[in-house]
XYZ file of C-alpha atoms in Angstrom:
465
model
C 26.048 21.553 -5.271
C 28.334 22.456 -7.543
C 31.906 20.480 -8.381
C 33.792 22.743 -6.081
C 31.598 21.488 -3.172
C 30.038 25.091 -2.816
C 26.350 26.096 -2.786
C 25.462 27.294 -6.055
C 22.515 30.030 -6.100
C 20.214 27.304 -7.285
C 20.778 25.349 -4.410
C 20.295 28.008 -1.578
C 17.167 29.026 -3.575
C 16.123 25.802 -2.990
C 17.298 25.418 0.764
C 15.368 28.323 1.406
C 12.300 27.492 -0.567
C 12.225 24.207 1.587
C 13.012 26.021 4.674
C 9.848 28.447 3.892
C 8.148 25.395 3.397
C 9.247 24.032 6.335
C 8.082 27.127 8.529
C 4.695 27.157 6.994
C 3.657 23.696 7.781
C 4.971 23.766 11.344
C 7.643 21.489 10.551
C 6.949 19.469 7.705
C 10.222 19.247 5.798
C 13.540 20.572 7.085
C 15.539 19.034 10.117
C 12.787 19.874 13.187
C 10.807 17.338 12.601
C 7.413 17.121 14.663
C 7.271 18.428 18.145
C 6.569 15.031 19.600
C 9.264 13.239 17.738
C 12.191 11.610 19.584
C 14.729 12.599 16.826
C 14.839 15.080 13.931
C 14.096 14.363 10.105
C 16.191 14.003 8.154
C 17.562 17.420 5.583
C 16.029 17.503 2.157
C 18.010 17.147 -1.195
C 17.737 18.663 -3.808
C 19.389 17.638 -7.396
C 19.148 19.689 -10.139
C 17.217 18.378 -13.404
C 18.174 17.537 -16.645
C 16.168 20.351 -18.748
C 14.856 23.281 -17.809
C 11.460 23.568 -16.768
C 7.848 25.098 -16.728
C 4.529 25.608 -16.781
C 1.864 23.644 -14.206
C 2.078 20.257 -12.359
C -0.988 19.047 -11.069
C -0.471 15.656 -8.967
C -3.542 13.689 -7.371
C -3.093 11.624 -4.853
C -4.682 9.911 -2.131
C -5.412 11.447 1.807
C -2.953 9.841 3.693
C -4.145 7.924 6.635
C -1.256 9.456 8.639
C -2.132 13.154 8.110
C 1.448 14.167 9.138
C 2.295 12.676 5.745
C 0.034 15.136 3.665
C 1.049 17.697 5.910
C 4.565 17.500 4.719
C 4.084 16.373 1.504
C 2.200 19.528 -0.269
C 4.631 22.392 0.666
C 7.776 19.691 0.195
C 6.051 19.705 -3.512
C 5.458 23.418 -4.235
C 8.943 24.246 -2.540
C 10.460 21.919 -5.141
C 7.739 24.055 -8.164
C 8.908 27.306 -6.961
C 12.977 26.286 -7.264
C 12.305 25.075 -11.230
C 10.081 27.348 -12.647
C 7.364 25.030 -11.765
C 3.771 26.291 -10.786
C 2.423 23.073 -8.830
C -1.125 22.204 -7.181
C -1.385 18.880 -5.219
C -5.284 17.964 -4.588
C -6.296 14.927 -2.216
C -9.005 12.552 -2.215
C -10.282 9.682 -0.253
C -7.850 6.773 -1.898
C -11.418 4.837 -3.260
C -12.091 7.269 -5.294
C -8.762 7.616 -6.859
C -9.341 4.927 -9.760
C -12.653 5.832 -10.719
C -11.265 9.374 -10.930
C -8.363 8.035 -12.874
C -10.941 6.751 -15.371
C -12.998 9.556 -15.782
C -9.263 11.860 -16.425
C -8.526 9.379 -18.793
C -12.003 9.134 -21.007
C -11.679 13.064 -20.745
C -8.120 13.141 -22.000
C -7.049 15.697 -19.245
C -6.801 16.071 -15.746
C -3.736 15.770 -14.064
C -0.129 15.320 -14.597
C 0.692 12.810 -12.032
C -1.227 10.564 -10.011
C -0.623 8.399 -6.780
C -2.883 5.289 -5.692
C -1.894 2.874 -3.326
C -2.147 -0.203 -5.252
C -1.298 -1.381 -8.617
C -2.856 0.302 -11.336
C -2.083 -2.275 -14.263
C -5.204 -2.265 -16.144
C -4.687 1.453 -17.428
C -1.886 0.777 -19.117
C -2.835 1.590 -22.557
C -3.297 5.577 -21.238
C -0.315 5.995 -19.566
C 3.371 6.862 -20.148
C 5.887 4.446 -20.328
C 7.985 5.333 -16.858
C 10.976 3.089 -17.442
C 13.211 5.771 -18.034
C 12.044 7.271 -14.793
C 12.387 3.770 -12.822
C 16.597 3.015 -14.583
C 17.621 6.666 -13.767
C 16.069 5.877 -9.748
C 18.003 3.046 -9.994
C 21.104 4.350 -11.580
C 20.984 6.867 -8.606
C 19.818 5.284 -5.388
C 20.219 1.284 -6.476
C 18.487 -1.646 -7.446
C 14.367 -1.195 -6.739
C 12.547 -3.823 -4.713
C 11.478 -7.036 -6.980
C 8.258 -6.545 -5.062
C 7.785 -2.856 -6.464
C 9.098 -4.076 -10.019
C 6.707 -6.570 -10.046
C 3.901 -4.562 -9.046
C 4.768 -1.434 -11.605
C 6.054 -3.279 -14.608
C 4.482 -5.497 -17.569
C 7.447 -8.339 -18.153
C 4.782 -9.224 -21.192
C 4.871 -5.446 -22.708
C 8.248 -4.655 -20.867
C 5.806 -1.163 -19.829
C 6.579 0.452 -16.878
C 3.178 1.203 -16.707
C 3.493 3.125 -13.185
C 6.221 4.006 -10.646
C 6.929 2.358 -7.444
C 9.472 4.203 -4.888
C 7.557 3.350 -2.142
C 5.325 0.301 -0.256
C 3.817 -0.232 3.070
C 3.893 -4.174 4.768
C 0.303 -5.590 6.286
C 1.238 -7.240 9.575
C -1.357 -8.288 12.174
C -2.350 -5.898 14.534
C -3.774 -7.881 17.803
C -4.605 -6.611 21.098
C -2.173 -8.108 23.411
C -4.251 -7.848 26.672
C -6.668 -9.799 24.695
C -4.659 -12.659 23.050
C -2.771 -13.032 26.805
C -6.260 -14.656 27.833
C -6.659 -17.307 25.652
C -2.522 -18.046 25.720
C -1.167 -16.424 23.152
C 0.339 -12.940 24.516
C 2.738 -12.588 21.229
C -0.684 -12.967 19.202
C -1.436 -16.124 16.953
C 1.428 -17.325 14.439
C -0.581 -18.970 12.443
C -4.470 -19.111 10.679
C -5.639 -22.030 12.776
C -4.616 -20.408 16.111
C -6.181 -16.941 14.504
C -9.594 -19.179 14.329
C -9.395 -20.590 17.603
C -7.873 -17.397 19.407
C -10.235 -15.117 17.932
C -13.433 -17.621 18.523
C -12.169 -17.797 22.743
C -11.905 -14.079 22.683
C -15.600 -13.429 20.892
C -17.018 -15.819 23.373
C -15.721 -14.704 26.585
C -15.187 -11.129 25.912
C -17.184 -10.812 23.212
C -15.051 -8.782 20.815
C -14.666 -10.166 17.583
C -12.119 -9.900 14.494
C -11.786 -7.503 11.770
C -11.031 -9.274 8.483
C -13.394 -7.574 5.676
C -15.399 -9.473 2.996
C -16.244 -6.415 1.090
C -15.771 -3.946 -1.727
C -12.274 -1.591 -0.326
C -8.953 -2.755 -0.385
C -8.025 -4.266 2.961
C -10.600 -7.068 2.261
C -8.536 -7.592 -1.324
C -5.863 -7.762 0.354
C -6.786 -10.168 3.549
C -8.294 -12.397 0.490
C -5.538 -12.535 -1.423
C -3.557 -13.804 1.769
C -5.413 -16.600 3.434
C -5.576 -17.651 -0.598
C -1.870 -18.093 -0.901
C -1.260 -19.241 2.976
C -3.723 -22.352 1.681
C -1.580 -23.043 -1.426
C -4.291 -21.344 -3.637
C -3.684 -18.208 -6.305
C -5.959 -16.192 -8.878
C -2.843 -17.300 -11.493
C 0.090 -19.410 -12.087
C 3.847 -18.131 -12.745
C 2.858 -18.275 -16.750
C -0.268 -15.617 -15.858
C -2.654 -19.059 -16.833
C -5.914 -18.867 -14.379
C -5.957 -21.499 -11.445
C -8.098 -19.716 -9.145
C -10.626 -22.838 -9.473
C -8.251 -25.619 -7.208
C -8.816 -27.584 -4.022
C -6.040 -24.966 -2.296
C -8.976 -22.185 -2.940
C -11.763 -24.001 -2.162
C -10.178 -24.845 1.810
C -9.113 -21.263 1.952
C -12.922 -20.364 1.432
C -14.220 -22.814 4.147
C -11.954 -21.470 6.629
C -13.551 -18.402 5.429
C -16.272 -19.383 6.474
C -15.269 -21.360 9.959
C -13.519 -17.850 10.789
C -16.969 -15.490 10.068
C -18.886 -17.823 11.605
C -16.996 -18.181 15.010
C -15.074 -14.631 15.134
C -17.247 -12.067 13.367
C -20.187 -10.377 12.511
C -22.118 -9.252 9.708
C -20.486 -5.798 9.867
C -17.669 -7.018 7.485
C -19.725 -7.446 4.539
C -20.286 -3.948 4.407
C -16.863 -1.957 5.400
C -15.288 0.925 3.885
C -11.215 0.908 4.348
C -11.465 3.213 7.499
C -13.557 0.777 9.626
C -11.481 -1.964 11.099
C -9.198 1.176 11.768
C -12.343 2.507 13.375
C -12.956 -0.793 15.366
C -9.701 -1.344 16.795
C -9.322 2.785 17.876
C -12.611 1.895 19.987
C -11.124 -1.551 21.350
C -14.237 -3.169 19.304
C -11.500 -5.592 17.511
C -8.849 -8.308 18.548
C -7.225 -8.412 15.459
C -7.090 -6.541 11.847
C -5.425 -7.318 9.102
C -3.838 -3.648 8.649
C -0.506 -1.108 8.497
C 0.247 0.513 11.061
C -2.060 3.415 10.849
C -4.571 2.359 12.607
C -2.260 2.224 16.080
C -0.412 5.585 14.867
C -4.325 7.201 15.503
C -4.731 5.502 18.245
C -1.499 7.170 19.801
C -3.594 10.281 20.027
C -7.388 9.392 19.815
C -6.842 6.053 22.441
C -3.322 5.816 23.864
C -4.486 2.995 26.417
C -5.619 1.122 23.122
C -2.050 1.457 21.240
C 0.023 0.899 23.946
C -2.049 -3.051 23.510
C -1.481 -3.206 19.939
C 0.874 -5.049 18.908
C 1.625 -6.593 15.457
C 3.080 -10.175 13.727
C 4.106 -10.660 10.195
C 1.843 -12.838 7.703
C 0.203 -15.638 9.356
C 0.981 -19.308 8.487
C -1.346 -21.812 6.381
C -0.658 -25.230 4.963
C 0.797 -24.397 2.333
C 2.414 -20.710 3.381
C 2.911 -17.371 5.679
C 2.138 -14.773 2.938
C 0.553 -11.161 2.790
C -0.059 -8.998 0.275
C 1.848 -5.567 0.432
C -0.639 -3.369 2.217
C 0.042 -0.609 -0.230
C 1.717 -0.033 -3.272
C 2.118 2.998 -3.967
C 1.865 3.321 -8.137
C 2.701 6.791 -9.766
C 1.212 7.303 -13.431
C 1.313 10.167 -15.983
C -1.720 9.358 -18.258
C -1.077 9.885 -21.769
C -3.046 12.807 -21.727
C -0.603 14.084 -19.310
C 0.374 18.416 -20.132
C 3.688 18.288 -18.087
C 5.635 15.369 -18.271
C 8.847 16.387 -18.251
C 8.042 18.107 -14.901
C 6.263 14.897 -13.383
C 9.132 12.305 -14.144
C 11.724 15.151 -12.762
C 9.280 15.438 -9.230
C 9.531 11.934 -8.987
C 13.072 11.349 -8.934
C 12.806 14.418 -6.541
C 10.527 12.611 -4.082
C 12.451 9.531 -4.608
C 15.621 10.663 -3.304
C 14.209 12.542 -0.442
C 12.423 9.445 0.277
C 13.946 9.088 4.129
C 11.926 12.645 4.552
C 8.423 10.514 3.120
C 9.540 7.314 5.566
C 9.974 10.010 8.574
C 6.950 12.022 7.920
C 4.420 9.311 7.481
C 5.700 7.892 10.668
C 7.291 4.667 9.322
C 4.246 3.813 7.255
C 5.609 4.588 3.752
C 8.385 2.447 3.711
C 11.809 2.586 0.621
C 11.510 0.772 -2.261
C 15.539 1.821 -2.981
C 15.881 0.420 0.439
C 19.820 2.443 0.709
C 17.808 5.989 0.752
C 16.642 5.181 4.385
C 19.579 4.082 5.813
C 17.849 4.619 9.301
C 15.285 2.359 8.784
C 16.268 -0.627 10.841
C 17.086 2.396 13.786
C 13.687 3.992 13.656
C 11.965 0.320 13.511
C 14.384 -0.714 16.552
C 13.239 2.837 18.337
C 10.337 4.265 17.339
C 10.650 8.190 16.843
C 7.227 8.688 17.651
C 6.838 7.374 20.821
C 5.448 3.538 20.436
C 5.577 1.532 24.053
C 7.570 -0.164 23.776
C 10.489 1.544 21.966
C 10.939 -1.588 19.205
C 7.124 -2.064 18.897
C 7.775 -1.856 14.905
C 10.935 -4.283 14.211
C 8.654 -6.918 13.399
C 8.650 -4.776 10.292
C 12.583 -5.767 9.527
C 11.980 -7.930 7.233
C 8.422 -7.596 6.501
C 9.799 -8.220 2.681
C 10.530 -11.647 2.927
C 6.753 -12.187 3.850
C 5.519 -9.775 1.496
C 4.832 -10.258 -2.122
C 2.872 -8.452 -4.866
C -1.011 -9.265 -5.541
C -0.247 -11.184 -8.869
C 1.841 -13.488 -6.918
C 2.741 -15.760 -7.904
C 2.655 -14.233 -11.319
C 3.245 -10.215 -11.737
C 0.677 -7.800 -11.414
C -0.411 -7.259 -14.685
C -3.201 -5.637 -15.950
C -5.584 -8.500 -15.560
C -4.782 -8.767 -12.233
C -5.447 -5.148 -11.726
C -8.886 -5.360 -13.334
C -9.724 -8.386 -11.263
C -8.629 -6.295 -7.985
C -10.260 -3.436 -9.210
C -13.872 -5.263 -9.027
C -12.947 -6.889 -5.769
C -14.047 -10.452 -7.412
C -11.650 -12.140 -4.186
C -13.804 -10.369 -1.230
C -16.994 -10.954 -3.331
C -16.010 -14.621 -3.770
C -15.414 -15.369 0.485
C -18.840 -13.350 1.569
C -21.383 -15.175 -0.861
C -19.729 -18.220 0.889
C -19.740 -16.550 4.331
C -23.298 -15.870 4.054
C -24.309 -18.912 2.536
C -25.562 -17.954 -0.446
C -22.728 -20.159 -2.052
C -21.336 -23.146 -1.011
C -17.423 -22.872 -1.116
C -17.408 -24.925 -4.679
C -19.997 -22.856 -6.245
C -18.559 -19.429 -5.100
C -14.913 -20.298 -6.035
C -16.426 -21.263 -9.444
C -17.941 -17.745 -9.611
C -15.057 -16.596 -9.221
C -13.350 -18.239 -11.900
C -16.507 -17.203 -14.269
C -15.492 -13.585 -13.897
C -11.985 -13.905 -13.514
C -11.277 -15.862 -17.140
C -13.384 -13.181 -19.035
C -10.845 -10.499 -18.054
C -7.485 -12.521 -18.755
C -9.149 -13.334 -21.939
C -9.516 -9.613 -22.829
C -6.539 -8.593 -21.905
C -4.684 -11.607 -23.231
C -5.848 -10.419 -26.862
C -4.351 -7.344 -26.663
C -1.040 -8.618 -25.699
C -1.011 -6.964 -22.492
C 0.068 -10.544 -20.724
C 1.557 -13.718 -21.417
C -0.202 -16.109 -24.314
């Protein structure tokens, strides 16, 4: 829009681009909306960028598990190409794949422009672009960025923006209510020691166990990482020193072991990220550690199943009630990157349409410039899409307040990502789960792996000395 407050030609170009868009996905970006959605999404914005532009954009990024997302996302992206001069191609792939993939690009030294993964992606630092020009003009537009998304995109050692965080997605509980109701707890359990003996009733009467993985995909990273802090345990300190080797870890690793034992089954040693989304669709679980896209399928697939899920924030320990974000949605443009210029401008697109990301993934992709959803708190209060009840999701109000990054309580640098990356946390629980460790012995493993990595990366100055 120009200063007179008319349309300029490059605006309806793009109004209509997005509106052709809109019309070829059936309602994936303009003011419709779905067909089953209470209330219409919100318009799409479109500002104009700083340089002209050209060429290809390829962007990678992962399969949404809301589909509605992806659905909107690709012609919201080639609308935005086809206003700038801008030829773009968005691919998908299963999110595990996405850092090996990332590697391979990298060792290649091309690929594509910009790519998406859902958690942070610290330890390829060295072969990406610095994105802190991209992150101060977000904020200069749209306000200050979530600490947790700083935290989780940033090197405070380096002062690298090594990725780009717009966006994150909490990881409440998701409980069967009818289930929890018959051992006495119809709001679900509160804390870890009523998830134990809750879940351990339910297995023995009904017998329908938990969901909390002890494998190699990223919920069981991310279930780790949060019975470890709720016990007063951590991988490091605030100084990035290692202290995963304490008496805090070792009693999060018994209960570890307590919980398999008396709520689960050997399935969990061996799940990808789909499958305690799987179990709880077929009313095989009681409880997942999860987002909320694991009840948005069940909407469809198993509405009798989501209308009993329900969901609590991060379960308390001795020490605390913290989870890890469920994702984190990093942006990088590798080094090797053809179209820069074009990526950083799409993501301060993206960013500022970000109530249009929040809408389409059905409240799963949640702000990380929390004033560009100003709905949020509406939508939580009444679902658009139809949860029973209405305010099934405002437990996700403040989800930040229980939510911190997977470095906590340090950032998550790029030792941090390497140790995520090789899912040392899940492997550290299931040798003690099965026994082939005793709590003290696997916790030590752990810390024989983990030091190796912070050394290495602590040589190249990549985190604190």
């Amino acid at each position: 829009m120009n200063d007179s407050g008319l349309l300029s030609r490059r605006d309806l170009l793009w109004m209509a681009a997005a509106a052709a868009a809109v019309s070829a996905c059936g309602g994936g970006g303009g003011d419709s909306g779905p067909p089953d959605a209470a209330v219409p999404a919100p318009s799409p914005t479109f500002a104009e960028p700083t340089a002209a532009l050209s060429g290809d954009l390829r962007i990678l990024l992962w399969s949404h598990f809301v589909p509605a997302h992806d659905t909107w996302f690709d012609p919201f992206a080639k609308a935005w190409g086809e206003q700038v001069g801008v030829n773009v191609t968005v691919d998908h792939i299963n999110n595990a794949e996405i850092p090996a993939r990332i590697a391979a690009e990298v060792q290649a030294r091309q690929g594509h422009d910009l790519i998406q993964y859902i958690a942070p992606l610290s330890q390829f630092e060295p072969s990406v672009l610095d994105l802190k020009d991209v992150a101060a003009e977000a904020a200069k537009r749209y306000g200050e960025q979530l600490p947790l998304c700083v935290k989780s995109s940033q090197n405070p050692t380096t002062g690298k923006h090594y990725a780009y965080a717009p966006s994150w997605a909490p990881d409440p509980g998701d409980f069967r209510k009818s289930l929890w109701e018959s051992v006495g707890l119809p709001n679900g359990p509160t804390s870890w020691d009523e998830l134990l003996r809750g879940g351990a009733e339910i297995k023995k009467s009904k017998n329908v166990q938990m969901g909390l993985g002890m494998s190699q995909e990223i919920d069981s990273n991310m279930a780790g990482r949060a019975l470890l802090w709720s016990f007063g345990g951590s991988i490091q300190d605030t100084n990035e020193q290692v202290v995963i080797n304490s008496p805090e870890t070792i009693a999060a690793v018994e209960f570890m072991q307590r919980l398999f034992k008396d709520t689960m089954t050997n399935e969990v040693f061996s799940w990808n990220a789909a499958s305690n989304n799987q179990g709880l669709i077929a009313g095989q679980m009681s409880y997942i550690l999860n987002s909320i896209s694991a009840w948005r399928t069940a909407q469809e697939a198993a509405p009798e199943v989501a209308d009993d899920v329900f969901f609590v924030p991060a379960l308390k320990g001795p020490k605390a009630a913290l989870a890890a974000q469920h994702v984190m949605y990093n942006w990088i443009v590798p080094s090797h990157a053809r179209n820069a210029d074009a990526a950083k401008e799409f993501l301060l697109h993206y960013t500022g349409n970000f109530a249009l990301a929040t809408y389409h993934s059905r409240l799963y992709d949640l702000p990380a410039f929390p004033k560009l959803v100003p709905q949020l708190n509406d939508w939580l209060d009444k679902d658009p899409f139809g949860a029973k009840p209405a305010n099934k999701l405002a437990v996700l109000k403040n989800a930040i307040e229980w939510s911190t990054n997977i470095g906590h309580p340090g950032p998550a640098n790029t030792a941090v990502g390497e140790v995520f990356a090789t899912f040392i946390i899940p492997n550290m629980y299931a040798k003690a789960a099965r026994g082939e460790l005793n709590p003290q012995q696997a916790v030590a493993d752990a810390e024989r792996q983990i030091k190796p990595i912070f050394d290495k990366w602590r040589r190249r100055g990549l985190i604190a000395e």
